[in-house]
C-alpha positions as YAML, in Angstrom:
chain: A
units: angstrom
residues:
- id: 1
  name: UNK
  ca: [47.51, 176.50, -122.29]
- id: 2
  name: UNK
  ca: [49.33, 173.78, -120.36]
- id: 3
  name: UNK
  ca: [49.30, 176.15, -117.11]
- id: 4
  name: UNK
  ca: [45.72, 177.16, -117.53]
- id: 5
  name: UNK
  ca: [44.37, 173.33, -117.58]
- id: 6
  name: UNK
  ca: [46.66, 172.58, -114.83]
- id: 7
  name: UNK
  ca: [45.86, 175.33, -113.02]
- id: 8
  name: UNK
  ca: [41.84, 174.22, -113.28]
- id: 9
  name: UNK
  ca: [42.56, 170.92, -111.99]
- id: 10
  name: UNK
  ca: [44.22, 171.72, -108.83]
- id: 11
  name: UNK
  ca: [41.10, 174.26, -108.70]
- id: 12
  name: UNK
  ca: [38.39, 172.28, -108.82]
- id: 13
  name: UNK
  ca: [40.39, 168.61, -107.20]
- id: 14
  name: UNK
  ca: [41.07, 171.80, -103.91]
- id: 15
  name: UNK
  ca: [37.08, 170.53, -103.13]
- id: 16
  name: UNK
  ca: [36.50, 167.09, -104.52]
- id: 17
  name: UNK
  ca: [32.56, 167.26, -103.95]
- id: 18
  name: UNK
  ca: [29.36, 167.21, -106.13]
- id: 19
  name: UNK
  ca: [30.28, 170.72, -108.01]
- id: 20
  name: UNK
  ca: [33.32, 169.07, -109.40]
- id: 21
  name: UNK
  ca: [31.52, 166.53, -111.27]
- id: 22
  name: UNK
  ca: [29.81, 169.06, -112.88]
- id: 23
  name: UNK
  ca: [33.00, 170.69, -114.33]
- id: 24
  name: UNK
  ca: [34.71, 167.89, -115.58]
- id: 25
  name: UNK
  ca: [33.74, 168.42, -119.31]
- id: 26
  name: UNK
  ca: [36.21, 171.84, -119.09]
- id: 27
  name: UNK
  ca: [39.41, 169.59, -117.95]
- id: 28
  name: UNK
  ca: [38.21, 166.04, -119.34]
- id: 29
  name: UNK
  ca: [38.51, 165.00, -122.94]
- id: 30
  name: UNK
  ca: [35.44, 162.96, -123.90]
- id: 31
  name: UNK
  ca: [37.13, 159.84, -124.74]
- id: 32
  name: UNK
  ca: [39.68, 160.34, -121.55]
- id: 33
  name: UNK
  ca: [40.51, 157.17, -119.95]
- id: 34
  name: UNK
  ca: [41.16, 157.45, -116.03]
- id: 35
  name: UNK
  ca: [42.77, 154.71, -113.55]
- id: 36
  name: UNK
  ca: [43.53, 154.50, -110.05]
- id: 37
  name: UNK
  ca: [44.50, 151.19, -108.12]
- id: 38
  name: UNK
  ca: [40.61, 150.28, -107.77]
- id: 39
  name: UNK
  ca: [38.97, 150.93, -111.14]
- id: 40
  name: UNK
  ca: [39.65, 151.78, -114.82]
- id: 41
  name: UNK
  ca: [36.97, 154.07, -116.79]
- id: 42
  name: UNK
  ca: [36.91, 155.34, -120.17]
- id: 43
  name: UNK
  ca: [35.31, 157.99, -121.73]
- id: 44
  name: UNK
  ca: [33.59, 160.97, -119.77]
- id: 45
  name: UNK
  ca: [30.38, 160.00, -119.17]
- id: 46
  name: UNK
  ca: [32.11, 156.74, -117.47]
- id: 47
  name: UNK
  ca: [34.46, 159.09, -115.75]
- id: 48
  name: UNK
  ca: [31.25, 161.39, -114.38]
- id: 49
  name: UNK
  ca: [29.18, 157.81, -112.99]
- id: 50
  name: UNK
  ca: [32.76, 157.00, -111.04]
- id: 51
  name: UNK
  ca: [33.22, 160.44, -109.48]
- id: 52
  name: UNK
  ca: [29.32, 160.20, -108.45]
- id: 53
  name: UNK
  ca: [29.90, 157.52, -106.49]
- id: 54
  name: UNK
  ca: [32.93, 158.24, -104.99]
- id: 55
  name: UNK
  ca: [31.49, 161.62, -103.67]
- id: 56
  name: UNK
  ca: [28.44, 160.16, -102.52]
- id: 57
  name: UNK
  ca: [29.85, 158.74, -99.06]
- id: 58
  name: UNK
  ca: [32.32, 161.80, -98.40]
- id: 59
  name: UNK
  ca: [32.00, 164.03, -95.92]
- id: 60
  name: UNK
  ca: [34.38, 165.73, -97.01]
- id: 61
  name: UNK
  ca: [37.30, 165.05, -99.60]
- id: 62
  name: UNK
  ca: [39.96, 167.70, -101.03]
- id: 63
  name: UNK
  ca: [43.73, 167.87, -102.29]
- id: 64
  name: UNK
  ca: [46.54, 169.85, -101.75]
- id: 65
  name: UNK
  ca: [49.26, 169.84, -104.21]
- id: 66
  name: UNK
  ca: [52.42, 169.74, -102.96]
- id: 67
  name: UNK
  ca: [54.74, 169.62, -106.20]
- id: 68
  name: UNK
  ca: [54.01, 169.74, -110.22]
- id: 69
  name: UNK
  ca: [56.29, 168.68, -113.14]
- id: 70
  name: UNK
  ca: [55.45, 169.28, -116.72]
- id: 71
  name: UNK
  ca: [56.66, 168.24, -119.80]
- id: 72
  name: UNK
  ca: [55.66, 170.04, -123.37]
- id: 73
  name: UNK
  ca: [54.95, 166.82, -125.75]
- id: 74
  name: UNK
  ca: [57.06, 166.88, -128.63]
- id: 75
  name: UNK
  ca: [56.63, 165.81, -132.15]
- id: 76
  name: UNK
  ca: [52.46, 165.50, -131.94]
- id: 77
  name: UNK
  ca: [52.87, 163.80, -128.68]
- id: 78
  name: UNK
  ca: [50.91, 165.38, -125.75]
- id: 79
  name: UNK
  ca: [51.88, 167.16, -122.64]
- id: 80
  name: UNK
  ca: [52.47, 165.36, -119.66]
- id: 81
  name: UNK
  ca: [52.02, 166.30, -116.35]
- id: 82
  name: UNK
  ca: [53.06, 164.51, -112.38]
- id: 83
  name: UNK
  ca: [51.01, 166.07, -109.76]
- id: 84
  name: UNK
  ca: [52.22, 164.96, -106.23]
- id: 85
  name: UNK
  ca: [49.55, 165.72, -103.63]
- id: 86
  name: UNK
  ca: [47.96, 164.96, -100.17]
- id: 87
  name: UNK
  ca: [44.22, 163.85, -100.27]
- id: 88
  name: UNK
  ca: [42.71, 164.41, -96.66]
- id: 89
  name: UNK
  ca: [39.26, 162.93, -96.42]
- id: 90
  name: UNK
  ca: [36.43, 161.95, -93.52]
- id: 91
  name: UNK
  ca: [33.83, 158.87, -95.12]
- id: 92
  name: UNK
  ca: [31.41, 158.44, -91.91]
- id: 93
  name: UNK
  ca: [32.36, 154.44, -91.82]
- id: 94
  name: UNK
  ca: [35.97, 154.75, -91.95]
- id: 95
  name: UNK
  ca: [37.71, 155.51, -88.38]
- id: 96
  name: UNK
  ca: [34.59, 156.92, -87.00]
- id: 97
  name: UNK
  ca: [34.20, 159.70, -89.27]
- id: 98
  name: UNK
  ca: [37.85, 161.06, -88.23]
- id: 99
  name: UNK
  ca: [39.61, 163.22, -91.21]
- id: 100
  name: UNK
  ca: [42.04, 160.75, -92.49]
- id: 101
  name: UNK
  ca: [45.34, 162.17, -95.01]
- id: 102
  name: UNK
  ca: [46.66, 159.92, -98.14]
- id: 103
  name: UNK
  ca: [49.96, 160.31, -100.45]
- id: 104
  name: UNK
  ca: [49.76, 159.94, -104.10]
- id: 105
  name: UNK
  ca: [50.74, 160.98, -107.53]
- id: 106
  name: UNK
  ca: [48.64, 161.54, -110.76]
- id: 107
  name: UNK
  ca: [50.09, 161.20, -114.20]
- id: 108
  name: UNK
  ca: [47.98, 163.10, -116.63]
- id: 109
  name: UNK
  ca: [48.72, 163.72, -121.06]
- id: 110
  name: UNK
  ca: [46.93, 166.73, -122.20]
- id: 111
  name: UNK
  ca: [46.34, 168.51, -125.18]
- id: 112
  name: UNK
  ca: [43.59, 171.09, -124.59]
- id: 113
  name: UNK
  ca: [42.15, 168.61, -122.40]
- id: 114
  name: UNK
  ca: [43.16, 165.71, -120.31]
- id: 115
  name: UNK
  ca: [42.93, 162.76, -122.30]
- id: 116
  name: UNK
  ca: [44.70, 160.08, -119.70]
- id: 117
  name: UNK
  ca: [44.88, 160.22, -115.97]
- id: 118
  name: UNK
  ca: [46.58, 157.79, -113.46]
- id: 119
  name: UNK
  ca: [46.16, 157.89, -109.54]
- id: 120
  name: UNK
  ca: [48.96, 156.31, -107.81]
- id: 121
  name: UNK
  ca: [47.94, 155.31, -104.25]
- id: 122
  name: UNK
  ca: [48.36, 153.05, -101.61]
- id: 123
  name: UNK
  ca: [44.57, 151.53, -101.63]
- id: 124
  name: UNK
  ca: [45.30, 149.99, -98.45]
- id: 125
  name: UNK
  ca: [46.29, 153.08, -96.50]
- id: 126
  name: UNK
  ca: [43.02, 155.08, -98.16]
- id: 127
  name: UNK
  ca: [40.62, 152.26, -97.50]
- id: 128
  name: UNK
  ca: [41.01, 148.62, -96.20]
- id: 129
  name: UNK
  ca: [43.54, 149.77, -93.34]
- id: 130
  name: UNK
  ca: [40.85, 151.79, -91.50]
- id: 131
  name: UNK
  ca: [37.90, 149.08, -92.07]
- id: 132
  name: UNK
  ca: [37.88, 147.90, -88.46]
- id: 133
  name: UNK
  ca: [38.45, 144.10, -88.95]
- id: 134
  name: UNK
  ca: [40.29, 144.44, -92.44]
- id: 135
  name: UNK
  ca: [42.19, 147.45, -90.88]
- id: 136
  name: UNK
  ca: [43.52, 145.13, -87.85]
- id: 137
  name: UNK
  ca: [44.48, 142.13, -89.72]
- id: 138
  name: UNK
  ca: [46.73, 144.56, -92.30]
- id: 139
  name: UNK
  ca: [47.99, 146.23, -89.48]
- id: 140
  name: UNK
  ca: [49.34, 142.62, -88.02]
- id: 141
  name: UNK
  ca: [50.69, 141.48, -91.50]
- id: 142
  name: UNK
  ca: [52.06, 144.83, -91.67]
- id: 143
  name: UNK
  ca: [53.98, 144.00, -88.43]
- id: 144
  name: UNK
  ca: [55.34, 141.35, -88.96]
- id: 145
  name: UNK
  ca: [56.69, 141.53, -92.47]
- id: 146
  name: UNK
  ca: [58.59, 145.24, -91.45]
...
């Protein structure tokens, strides 16, 4: 079970675009609680209204998975699951429209459906860095501290 749920996920995250928000009910629990470095949601419907918006000023957004570890949840505990992937992206006002690549990890726990899910990111390197006044003054503190 734990290979077919992962196996949907990297699926449908392949394309991150308007169909996926229709699918999420076959890989989301309903009370599923989801976090990245910008936002925390909880519960499905939550989840759905995040995704919505997050599609809306993509032109184009998908993931490749580079690596996958599982672990079977013992004693009523539920399976756990690290994907490591690349997101590559193009949003129209970040670096003129140019398809941009980002580094990050999710941590899901499953039973028959995901029921938690953590992005880890770098929210500078997906967003502020390549805002063209935010990006240049990160860049400089970058510089400086390294």
């Amino acid at each position: 079970m734990a290979d077919t749920l992962i196996a949907q996920i990297t699926m449908l995250y392949e394309r991150f675009d308007p169909a996926l928000i229709g699918a999420l009910d076959q890989i989301y629990d309903s009370d599923v609680v989801f976090e990245d470095p910008l936002h925390r949601v909880e519960g499905l419907v939550a989840l759905r209204r995040y995704f919505s918006g997050m599609v809306h000023g993509l032109e184009e957004c998908g993931f490749t998975f580079n690596h996958i570890l599982e672990q079977r949840g013992q004693a009523g505990e539920p399976d756990q699951a690290v994907l490591l992937w690349t997101m590559h992206y193009r949003h129209r006002k970040l670096k003129g429209g140019r398809r941009l690549s980002l580094e990050g990890s999710s941590h899901l726990q499953f039973r028959d459906r995901v029921l938690y899910h953590r992005d880890y990111f770098d929210a500078g390197a997906m967003l502020y860095e390549h805002i063209p006044v935010l990006g240049y003054v990160i860049g400089k503190i970058k510089a400086r501290l390294g």
